[in-house]
XYZ file of C-alpha atoms in Angstrom:
693
model
C 131.179 106.278 46.792
C 130.526 103.719 49.534
C 131.661 102.902 53.073
C 131.668 99.879 55.314
C 131.193 100.447 59.055
C 130.494 98.007 61.935
C 126.801 97.265 62.373
C 124.896 98.763 65.299
C 125.360 96.721 68.418
C 121.652 96.904 69.133
C 119.563 98.774 71.643
C 120.371 98.565 75.328
C 118.354 96.009 77.311
C 115.364 97.407 79.125
C 116.095 97.893 82.817
C 113.612 96.827 85.450
C 112.385 99.590 87.712
C 113.438 98.622 91.238
C 113.477 100.469 94.546
C 116.732 102.270 95.087
C 118.912 101.550 98.109
C 118.063 104.983 99.507
C 114.315 104.308 99.247
C 114.754 100.904 100.879
C 116.739 102.410 103.749
C 114.124 105.123 104.188
C 111.402 102.453 104.288
C 113.358 100.443 106.867
C 113.870 103.582 108.984
C 110.203 104.610 108.709
C 108.907 101.117 109.556
C 111.327 100.799 112.495
C 110.519 104.221 113.948
C 106.750 103.950 113.430
C 106.743 100.382 114.761
C 108.644 101.334 117.905
C 106.524 104.435 118.413
C 103.351 102.394 117.961
C 104.568 99.801 120.452
C 105.374 102.530 122.995
C 101.974 104.190 122.585
C 100.180 100.836 122.758
C 102.083 99.885 125.903
C 101.480 103.292 127.488
C 97.771 103.152 126.694
C 97.172 100.418 129.302
C 99.046 102.379 131.954
C 97.176 105.550 131.065
C 93.849 103.737 131.319
C 94.953 102.360 134.688
C 95.707 105.807 136.105
C 92.448 107.105 134.636
C 90.514 104.292 136.334
C 92.358 104.880 139.605
C 91.582 108.583 139.433
C 87.935 107.901 138.600
C 87.657 105.364 141.419
C 89.213 107.805 143.851
C 87.051 110.692 142.652
C 83.889 108.591 142.905
C 84.937 107.321 146.292
C 85.653 110.851 147.452
C 82.353 112.238 146.196
C 80.163 109.211 146.716
C 81.830 106.961 149.243
C 82.930 109.591 151.724
C 79.687 111.521 151.267
C 77.677 108.387 152.010
C 79.192 107.834 155.479
C 76.668 110.155 157.223
C 73.858 108.339 155.393
C 75.367 104.981 156.319
C 75.526 105.768 160.068
C 72.164 107.565 160.026
C 70.463 104.588 158.366
C 71.960 102.277 161.008
C 70.669 104.513 163.836
C 67.237 104.888 162.183
C 67.025 101.105 161.901
C 67.749 100.760 165.637
C 65.182 103.402 166.639
C 62.598 101.987 164.223
C 62.893 98.531 165.798
C 62.719 99.984 169.311
C 59.622 102.055 168.421
C 57.799 99.086 166.919
C 58.724 96.953 169.942
C 57.359 99.583 172.380
C 55.350 102.330 170.624
C 55.420 105.434 172.789
C 55.656 109.177 172.299
C 59.257 109.470 173.448
C 60.455 106.715 171.075
C 58.517 108.349 168.238
C 60.139 111.711 168.898
C 63.610 110.236 168.881
C 62.768 108.390 165.648
C 61.533 111.570 163.956
C 64.706 113.434 164.916
C 66.815 110.640 163.460
C 64.751 110.593 160.274
C 65.587 114.279 159.766
C 69.293 113.538 160.111
C 68.901 110.603 157.698
C 67.198 112.888 155.164
C 70.142 115.272 155.415
C 72.500 112.353 154.727
C 70.362 111.325 151.717
C 70.479 114.864 150.271
C 74.249 115.020 150.706
C 74.687 111.577 149.161
C 72.541 112.359 146.127
C 74.347 115.670 145.546
C 77.885 114.302 145.858
C 77.576 110.733 144.668
C 76.494 111.442 141.121
C 73.211 113.189 140.562
C 74.868 116.543 139.984
C 77.953 115.085 138.324
C 78.607 115.043 134.619
C 77.826 111.789 132.894
C 81.483 110.971 132.194
C 82.236 111.409 135.926
C 79.661 108.848 137.055
C 82.039 105.977 137.643
C 80.444 102.643 138.658
C 77.079 104.352 138.467
C 75.107 101.097 138.587
C 75.911 100.652 142.286
C 74.770 104.193 143.040
C 71.516 103.536 141.214
C 70.896 100.469 143.381
C 71.207 102.671 146.474
C 68.842 105.206 144.835
C 66.316 102.439 144.147
C 66.437 101.376 147.805
C 66.060 104.991 149.004
C 62.976 105.375 146.823
C 61.267 102.825 149.114
C 62.212 104.652 152.335
C 59.111 106.846 152.388
C 56.791 103.856 152.060
C 58.654 101.966 154.779
C 58.397 104.946 157.145
C 54.667 105.289 156.471
C 54.154 101.606 157.289
C 56.141 102.049 160.507
C 54.134 105.096 161.509
C 50.897 103.253 160.818
C 52.376 100.136 162.467
C 51.111 98.120 159.532
C 54.386 96.247 159.180
C 56.336 93.912 161.413
C 59.612 94.719 163.166
C 61.671 92.331 161.032
C 60.182 93.628 157.803
C 60.723 97.265 158.759
C 64.292 96.786 159.996
C 65.026 94.397 157.122
C 64.517 97.298 154.704
C 67.349 99.227 156.373
C 69.537 96.112 156.442
C 69.067 95.728 152.654
C 69.800 99.436 152.085
C 72.976 99.190 154.151
C 74.013 96.022 152.291
C 73.645 97.898 148.973
C 75.794 100.696 150.323
C 78.496 98.264 151.529
C 78.500 96.639 148.058
C 78.930 100.153 146.618
C 81.959 100.622 148.888
C 83.247 97.222 147.848
C 82.914 98.124 144.152
C 84.769 101.380 144.749
C 87.514 99.480 146.570
C 88.134 97.180 143.581
C 90.730 99.539 142.129
C 92.858 98.815 139.066
C 95.971 98.220 141.163
C 97.026 95.091 143.107
C 98.423 96.978 146.103
C 95.358 99.189 146.457
C 93.092 96.170 146.081
C 94.805 94.475 149.014
C 94.616 97.694 151.002
C 90.898 98.044 150.243
C 90.107 94.710 151.958
C 90.459 96.313 155.372
C 88.088 99.151 154.439
C 85.405 96.800 153.122
C 85.846 94.651 156.207
C 85.384 97.684 158.445
C 82.065 98.511 156.815
C 80.828 94.903 157.119
C 82.038 94.696 160.732
C 80.429 98.061 161.526
C 77.198 96.829 159.984
C 77.366 93.651 162.090
C 77.909 95.648 165.272
C 75.032 97.961 164.294
C 72.748 94.943 163.797
C 73.649 93.797 167.326
C 72.737 97.245 168.616
C 69.369 97.167 166.833
C 68.548 93.703 168.201
C 69.526 94.712 171.748
C 67.423 97.889 171.480
C 64.413 95.879 170.295
C 64.939 93.329 173.089
C 65.207 96.120 175.668
C 61.988 97.731 174.442
C 60.124 94.380 174.317
C 61.626 92.995 177.516
C 62.625 89.811 175.774
C 64.617 88.521 172.739
C 62.996 86.051 170.419
C 64.840 82.967 169.242
C 65.104 84.400 165.691
C 66.569 87.644 166.974
C 68.965 85.681 169.174
C 70.097 83.748 166.069
C 70.525 86.972 164.113
C 72.496 88.403 167.021
C 74.806 85.388 167.027
C 75.349 85.705 163.225
C 76.078 89.421 163.481
C 78.459 88.803 166.362
C 80.307 86.076 164.440
C 80.564 88.090 161.209
C 81.883 91.248 162.862
C 84.299 89.228 165.003
C 85.696 87.400 161.934
C 85.924 90.666 160.041
C 87.851 92.461 162.758
C 90.259 89.621 163.411
C 90.857 88.211 159.906
C 90.006 90.887 157.325
C 90.726 94.127 159.109
C 93.555 93.906 161.628
C 96.114 92.135 159.313
C 95.662 94.642 156.438
C 95.523 97.957 158.239
C 98.414 100.400 157.643
C 100.452 101.397 160.653
C 98.542 104.602 161.403
C 95.099 102.956 161.285
C 96.367 99.822 162.984
C 97.422 101.935 165.988
C 93.899 103.455 166.139
C 92.363 99.997 165.891
C 94.542 98.722 168.742
C 93.438 101.625 170.956
C 89.811 100.778 170.240
C 90.003 97.039 171.003
C 92.083 97.658 174.125
C 89.722 100.301 175.513
C 87.105 99.888 178.242
C 84.202 100.548 175.889
C 85.197 97.668 173.621
C 85.595 95.368 176.653
C 82.131 96.393 177.819
C 80.685 95.652 174.375
C 82.273 92.204 174.429
C 80.988 91.596 177.959
C 77.408 92.392 176.929
C 77.744 90.252 173.764
C 78.868 87.259 175.812
C 76.051 87.852 178.309
C 73.439 87.809 175.512
C 74.929 84.739 173.901
C 75.157 82.893 177.277
C 71.774 83.989 178.630
C 69.408 81.114 179.508
C 66.666 80.441 176.962
C 63.228 78.966 177.148
C 63.370 75.384 176.103
C 60.126 75.506 174.087
C 61.145 78.237 171.517
C 64.737 79.202 172.446
C 63.890 82.836 173.283
C 65.407 84.815 176.145
C 62.651 85.690 178.534
C 64.852 87.259 181.183
C 67.370 89.692 179.723
C 70.803 89.820 181.362
C 71.535 92.789 183.556
C 74.610 93.712 181.526
C 72.312 95.160 178.808
C 72.103 98.420 180.752
C 75.838 98.905 180.036
C 75.441 98.469 176.264
C 74.204 101.811 175.047
C 76.984 104.013 176.400
C 79.710 101.536 175.416
C 78.216 101.038 171.917
C 77.915 104.741 171.231
C 81.551 105.241 172.166
C 82.768 102.212 170.198
C 80.620 103.123 167.165
C 82.048 106.634 167.194
C 85.594 105.225 167.404
C 84.996 102.776 164.558
C 83.351 105.572 162.574
C 86.543 107.581 162.908
C 88.532 104.494 161.844
C 86.248 104.000 158.838
C 86.621 107.646 157.848
C 90.390 107.552 158.332
C 90.704 104.360 156.308
C 88.431 105.729 153.592
C 90.396 108.947 153.328
C 93.682 107.041 153.414
C 92.587 104.708 150.625
C 91.358 107.613 148.490
C 94.597 109.520 149.095
C 96.602 106.430 148.169
C 94.432 106.024 145.086
C 95.199 109.559 143.940
C 98.875 109.110 144.802
C 99.011 105.809 142.956
C 97.253 107.399 139.959
C 99.857 110.189 140.032
C 102.644 107.603 140.205
C 101.235 105.673 137.265
C 100.713 108.879 135.278
C 104.236 110.025 136.055
C 105.532 106.595 135.061
C 103.579 106.918 131.809
C 105.121 110.338 131.187
C 108.592 108.981 131.888
C 108.008 105.887 129.797
C 106.582 107.845 126.875
C 109.231 110.560 127.241
C 112.114 108.109 127.409
C 110.612 106.044 124.613
C 110.154 109.117 122.436
C 113.725 110.128 123.263
C 114.824 106.619 122.296
C 112.763 106.856 119.103
C 114.306 110.243 118.330
C 117.755 108.847 119.087
C 117.030 105.859 116.880
C 115.700 108.161 114.172
C 118.825 110.322 114.390
C 120.987 107.189 114.290
C 119.096 105.751 111.329
C 119.133 109.087 109.523
C 122.863 109.361 110.227
C 123.425 105.853 108.913
C 121.198 106.612 105.930
C 123.117 109.800 105.155
C 126.438 108.032 105.679
C 125.452 105.126 103.431
C 123.984 107.492 100.867
C 127.080 109.686 100.912
C 129.399 106.698 100.640
C 127.320 105.287 97.805
C 127.344 108.697 96.127
C 131.128 108.861 96.553
C 131.510 105.364 95.126
C 129.207 106.235 92.249
C 131.088 109.476 91.638
C 134.383 107.599 91.813
C 133.096 104.984 89.383
C 131.756 107.650 87.008
C 135.010 109.576 87.250
C 136.931 106.397 86.562
C 134.599 105.707 83.636
C 135.488 109.121 82.233
C 139.175 108.870 83.106
C 139.827 105.354 81.783
C 139.115 106.216 78.116
C 141.390 109.270 78.416
C 144.121 107.142 80.002
C 143.728 104.513 77.271
C 143.887 107.263 74.642
C 147.088 108.595 76.209
C 148.502 105.078 76.264
C 147.682 104.635 72.582
C 149.436 107.936 71.925
C 152.598 106.465 73.423
C 152.475 108.320 76.758
C 153.634 106.453 79.848
C 151.084 106.287 82.675
C 151.760 106.109 86.432
C 148.962 103.930 87.819
C 149.416 105.098 91.439
C 149.121 108.731 90.394
C 146.132 108.243 88.124
C 144.242 105.959 90.543
C 145.474 106.613 94.116
C 144.526 104.207 96.906
C 141.312 105.408 98.663
C 141.463 106.512 102.299
C 140.924 103.696 104.804
C 137.720 104.160 106.844
C 137.391 100.704 108.338
C 133.947 99.856 106.960
C 132.505 97.687 104.219
C 132.466 100.553 101.736
C 136.240 100.838 102.056
C 136.565 97.265 100.842
C 134.242 98.066 97.951
C 136.224 101.205 97.122
C 139.483 99.213 97.265
C 137.987 96.546 95.002
C 136.860 99.245 92.547
C 140.301 100.872 92.698
C 142.002 97.512 92.098
C 139.695 96.883 89.140
C 140.599 100.293 87.712
C 144.309 99.657 88.198
C 143.977 96.210 86.658
C 142.200 97.740 83.658
C 144.969 100.343 83.293
C 147.678 97.694 83.594
C 145.964 95.571 80.950
C 145.495 98.616 78.729
C 149.158 99.507 79.282
C 150.226 96.006 78.283
C 147.999 96.120 75.203
C 149.211 99.608 74.304
C 152.851 98.567 74.647
C 152.180 95.499 72.560
C 150.328 97.590 69.964
C 153.011 100.283 69.942
C 155.708 97.638 69.553
C 153.836 96.054 66.704
C 153.195 99.480 65.162
C 156.900 100.319 65.364
C 157.654 97.021 63.717
C 155.110 97.694 60.951
C 156.326 101.283 60.536
C 159.960 100.205 60.273
C 159.140 97.409 57.821
C 156.893 99.606 55.684
C 159.511 102.394 55.691
C 162.214 100.056 54.441
C 159.856 98.606 51.827
C 158.879 102.114 50.759
C 162.544 102.976 50.229
C 162.925 99.947 47.973
C 159.788 100.871 46.026
C 160.978 104.472 45.755
C 164.249 103.193 44.278
C 162.281 101.027 41.854
C 159.975 103.906 40.849
C 162.963 106.215 40.479
C 164.638 103.802 38.070
C 161.358 103.409 36.143
C 161.129 107.175 35.893
C 164.650 107.346 34.491
C 163.763 104.647 31.925
C 160.555 106.480 31.023
C 162.531 109.652 30.409
C 165.192 107.756 28.458
C 162.767 106.022 26.135
C 160.248 108.871 26.032
C 162.662 111.126 24.149
C 162.490 108.870 21.065
C 159.045 108.307 19.521
C 160.222 104.970 18.158
C 160.226 103.610 21.684
C 156.505 104.217 22.299
C 155.809 100.509 22.902
C 158.582 100.257 25.446
C 157.264 103.389 27.195
C 153.786 101.860 27.426
C 155.248 98.737 28.999
C 157.201 100.815 31.516
C 154.071 102.755 32.471
C 152.206 99.443 32.929
C 154.905 98.357 35.331
C 154.843 101.769 37.036
C 151.141 101.529 37.998
C 151.472 98.518 40.379
C 154.500 100.170 41.985
C 152.591 103.382 42.651
C 149.676 101.371 44.091
C 152.037 99.365 46.321
C 153.600 102.591 47.530
C 150.114 103.974 48.332
C 149.280 100.875 50.373
C 152.560 101.094 52.235
C 151.930 104.808 52.875
C 148.550 103.852 54.376
C 150.128 101.184 56.511
C 152.889 103.492 57.684
C 150.390 106.238 58.542
C 148.161 103.895 60.575
C 151.183 102.360 62.282
C 152.316 105.805 63.459
C 155.287 106.071 61.143
C 156.289 109.371 59.551
C 157.215 110.064 55.973
C 160.071 112.414 55.321
C 158.402 115.781 54.697
C 158.800 118.033 51.700
C 161.425 120.703 52.122
C 159.531 123.347 50.150
C 155.855 124.498 50.001
C 153.695 123.246 47.168
C 150.903 124.999 45.341
C 147.456 123.522 45.702
C 147.104 123.111 41.906
C 150.390 121.163 41.678
C 149.420 119.132 44.708
C 146.107 118.113 43.066
C 148.046 117.310 39.856
C 150.437 115.016 41.763
C 147.525 113.361 43.590
C 145.777 112.789 40.235
C 148.947 111.189 38.858
C 148.822 108.562 41.650
C 145.394 107.307 40.545
C 144.666 104.631 37.914
C 142.887 107.010 35.565
C 144.363 110.503 35.879
C 142.791 111.537 32.567
C 139.277 111.351 34.204
C 140.214 113.874 36.879
C 139.379 117.447 35.871
C 141.656 119.686 37.917
C 139.938 123.104 38.023
C 141.990 124.548 40.848
C 142.748 128.213 40.000
C 143.355 129.635 43.468
C 146.878 130.687 44.259
C 147.094 128.675 47.494
C 150.263 127.155 48.877
C 150.515 124.290 51.394
C 153.149 124.199 54.089
C 155.938 121.617 53.468
C 155.133 119.479 56.523
C 151.467 119.129 55.425
C 152.051 118.407 51.709
C 152.232 114.611 52.137
C 149.060 114.495 54.244
C 146.973 116.700 51.943
C 148.201 114.830 48.844
C 147.427 111.488 50.495
C 143.909 112.595 51.530
C 143.100 114.007 48.072
C 144.503 110.941 46.281
C 142.412 108.589 48.429
C 139.250 110.613 47.808
C 139.992 110.746 44.049
C 140.499 106.975 43.964
C 137.156 106.513 45.686
C 135.368 108.886 43.317
C 136.871 107.239 40.226
C 135.930 103.755 41.443
C 132.202 104.572 41.828
C 131.622 107.102 39.006
C 131.501 104.459 36.194
C 133.752 106.208 33.648
C 132.422 109.742 34.172
C 134.587 112.708 34.939
C 135.557 113.705 38.489
C 135.783 117.461 39.011
C 138.136 119.062 41.539
C 137.390 122.680 42.439
C 138.228 125.037 45.262
C 136.332 127.577 47.333
C 137.802 130.211 49.643
C 135.582 130.629 52.746
C 136.569 132.681 55.793
C 138.196 129.815 57.671
C 140.503 128.598 54.898
C 140.290 126.890 51.489
C 137.880 124.080 50.648
C 138.788 121.504 48.007
C 135.639 119.952 46.505
C 135.831 116.563 44.744
C 132.555 115.798 42.964
C 131.665 112.663 41.014
C 128.542 111.556 39.151
C 128.449 108.015 40.495
C 125.856 106.047 42.413
C 126.213 107.891 45.727
C 125.123 106.545 49.135
C 122.146 106.705 51.490
C 121.781 109.325 54.220
C 122.650 106.732 56.888
C 125.812 105.742 55.024
C 126.894 109.392 54.683
C 126.317 109.884 58.439
C 128.368 106.795 59.302
C 131.173 107.806 56.928
C 131.348 111.364 58.303
C 131.404 110.014 61.882
C 134.337 107.764 60.967
C 136.115 110.717 59.317
C 135.639 112.967 62.389
C 136.610 110.257 64.897
C 138.794 107.626 63.219
C 137.920 104.076 64.324
C 140.320 102.017 66.394
C 142.177 98.947 65.222
C 139.398 96.829 66.748
C 136.836 98.538 64.510
C 139.211 98.196 61.544
C 139.482 94.485 62.282
C 135.671 94.218 61.862
C 135.903 95.762 58.401
C 135.063 92.816 56.199
C 136.281 94.174 52.848
C 139.719 95.240 54.112
C 139.513 98.814 52.814
C 141.684 101.204 54.810
C 141.337 104.475 52.885
C 138.570 105.876 55.114
C 140.610 105.173 58.251
C 143.739 106.729 56.761
C 141.895 109.876 55.641
C 140.348 110.310 59.102
C 143.680 109.714 60.800
C 145.520 112.268 58.632
C 142.662 114.782 58.950
C 142.887 114.641 62.739
C 146.692 114.980 62.728
C 146.693 118.109 60.535
C 143.362 119.625 61.650
C 141.756 118.986 58.265
C 138.004 118.693 58.055
C 136.651 116.122 55.603
C 132.930 115.721 54.887
C 130.953 113.663 52.372
C 127.492 114.508 51.073
C 125.298 113.851 48.084
C 126.036 115.996 45.034
C 123.473 117.706 42.878
C 123.912 114.912 40.278
C 123.188 112.042 42.677
C 126.837 111.206 43.172
C 129.087 112.171 46.071
C 130.810 115.435 46.849
C 133.832 115.217 49.155
C 134.870 118.496 50.803
C 138.353 118.871 52.298
C 138.682 122.006 54.387
C 142.280 123.267 54.568
C 142.550 125.670 57.515
C 144.878 128.636 57.506
C 147.269 126.679 59.691
C 148.319 124.378 56.814
C 148.726 127.236 54.341
C 151.687 129.508 53.783
C 152.578 132.477 51.561
C 153.801 131.898 48.033
C 157.589 131.315 48.096
C 160.111 133.138 45.947
C 160.552 131.480 42.506
C 163.478 129.066 42.351
C 164.427 125.734 40.893
C 163.519 122.427 42.545
C 160.369 123.691 44.181
C 158.461 120.869 45.809
C 161.303 118.320 45.687
C 161.175 115.732 48.432
C 164.091 114.656 50.539
C 163.605 110.993 49.671
C 166.769 109.782 47.981
C 164.881 107.790 45.405
C 163.636 110.670 43.290
C 160.134 111.867 42.327
C 156.817 110.731 43.855
C 155.383 109.072 40.800
C 154.753 112.111 38.687
C 156.024 111.634 35.146
C 157.231 114.159 32.590
C 154.864 115.620 30.088
C 155.827 113.048 27.460
C 155.028 110.193 29.697
C 151.713 111.870 30.633
C 150.835 111.978 26.967
C 151.548 108.308 26.539
C 149.423 107.488 29.636
C 146.543 109.455 28.224
C 146.528 107.180 25.205
C 146.514 104.021 27.318
C 143.187 102.239 27.684
C 141.776 101.811 31.210
C 143.726 98.988 32.824
C 141.046 98.018 35.387
C 140.330 99.004 38.954
C 143.094 100.420 41.076
C 144.566 97.907 43.488
C 143.732 100.214 46.370
C 140.079 100.278 45.463
C 137.484 102.610 47.038
C 137.674 104.015 50.522
């Protein structure tokens, strides 16, 4: 026994592993969110560093700058008294100097405690300027010793204090260089105040020295003129224009007061005093000098208050500006994080929406992939399909996925319409084939009926044996043609007229054997008293006849045994030959075709044109028969036809005409016993026209 099935279409092409759309969207969302968050943090870092610097500058200015004001004023006073003492050493001047030194030492202790010595290392902002002041203060003791021993000159001794004060003003200037444009502009007035105050203090020291010495040297007069010019420029150009309203009002009260007018009067008197032509010194001091001390003390106190007010105002503005920048950073980071969260929610929403829509499209496509074969199967069964009901138009959502869903729906409808057209064309052709084969079968039935009558007529007389053999020879091609037409009618969906009475399984096997080329090689061993329902007789006979033909074709002249077994689920007819058999793969392919009959497309690929396997599978599915092929114990093939209880019926009451068909043309090819005897004597006439399955 052999089969012929379409070759395997080959293994599926290997798919490349690519990132899914969901993974790509997640990557886009992650990169976007992390990138935006990184940009926000990077942008906020500069602002945070700015507020940190402002806070450090303000803290250092508060601890160091404000704390250094007593030292700054004390050093200026000690410089004045030191110059006066060296110009006129006396006990009273020395006592005043010692008292001032004590106040200066108190200022030094306060400065060292608040400006950084006791601070943590990370709080020592702009520490290098503080260290320069410390280095200068380390030389104070030596300078005082030289003054006490009068081993140094006036200019050298007072120059030390001038250098110390210059270092302190540079410290103030460094503190004023805050990391903010507005505060930097505001700090100009404060730095100018310290430089102007230092210039006015230098004038005071030079006047004190001149008063003690009774004269002013040309060098001191030049220094006085420089100090006067610097403090005048500072007050007019670097201080007054940049003072805030509160401090500007205090400044205006100072410069409009009597003390300031007196100071200016004395300054002009010193600058306009007559000098000695030889060296340019002032030998006769102007009388206005006696007005200087009281006016200077008052003006110095007023400018000290202005310096303190401006220092405190700048530090307060520094803290306020740091708070503003920090608050702006909080708002910026907060709003940015809110924007990032909003963007993340939006992206996640889009991602979920896209993923859901893709999942819906995929589900719709998979559902359509499962539904289309069922629809095509229903179409092939002759059922009419409503395309709108089977594939309704998807709901409009106004996005790109709607267009994709509509395109998919249109493709599905187009496929159904094409399948409908093909099914209608196939059904029309099948009806044509069924009608044609039915009419041809009627003609062949008439022919076989007349041959049967002739066989009976001539079989009654033994002298007509030769004529009977000739009639049987003519009968064989007719039976084969009828078998082919039965196959064609079955595959085309046509229906034979059923038997009107049940038929025993033994008689059914006998009739099926009679339709083969070599009935004498079929050993019918059916003993079971089983009866087949009338409507299933044709199908069972056709299936058994096809399997017998196949067994006879490949058993090479050996006998084919037909037996029956009665399992729980019905009756099994076993057809066993001793032929060549098939391979395991061929048995698997044949059984698959028997359980799920191939379509006409698969039949069209059948190169040898054999239709028996397709017909058996088709009839088995229609009548719930189960047909299986396997290798027999003798190396041949055993075909098992399982007849369920549904095709069986009880044994009918005995009566004449049992098993007769309704066909008007007479019997189905079975011949009377005499004719059977003649056939048994006939030599094998060659392969049956139907051939193997």
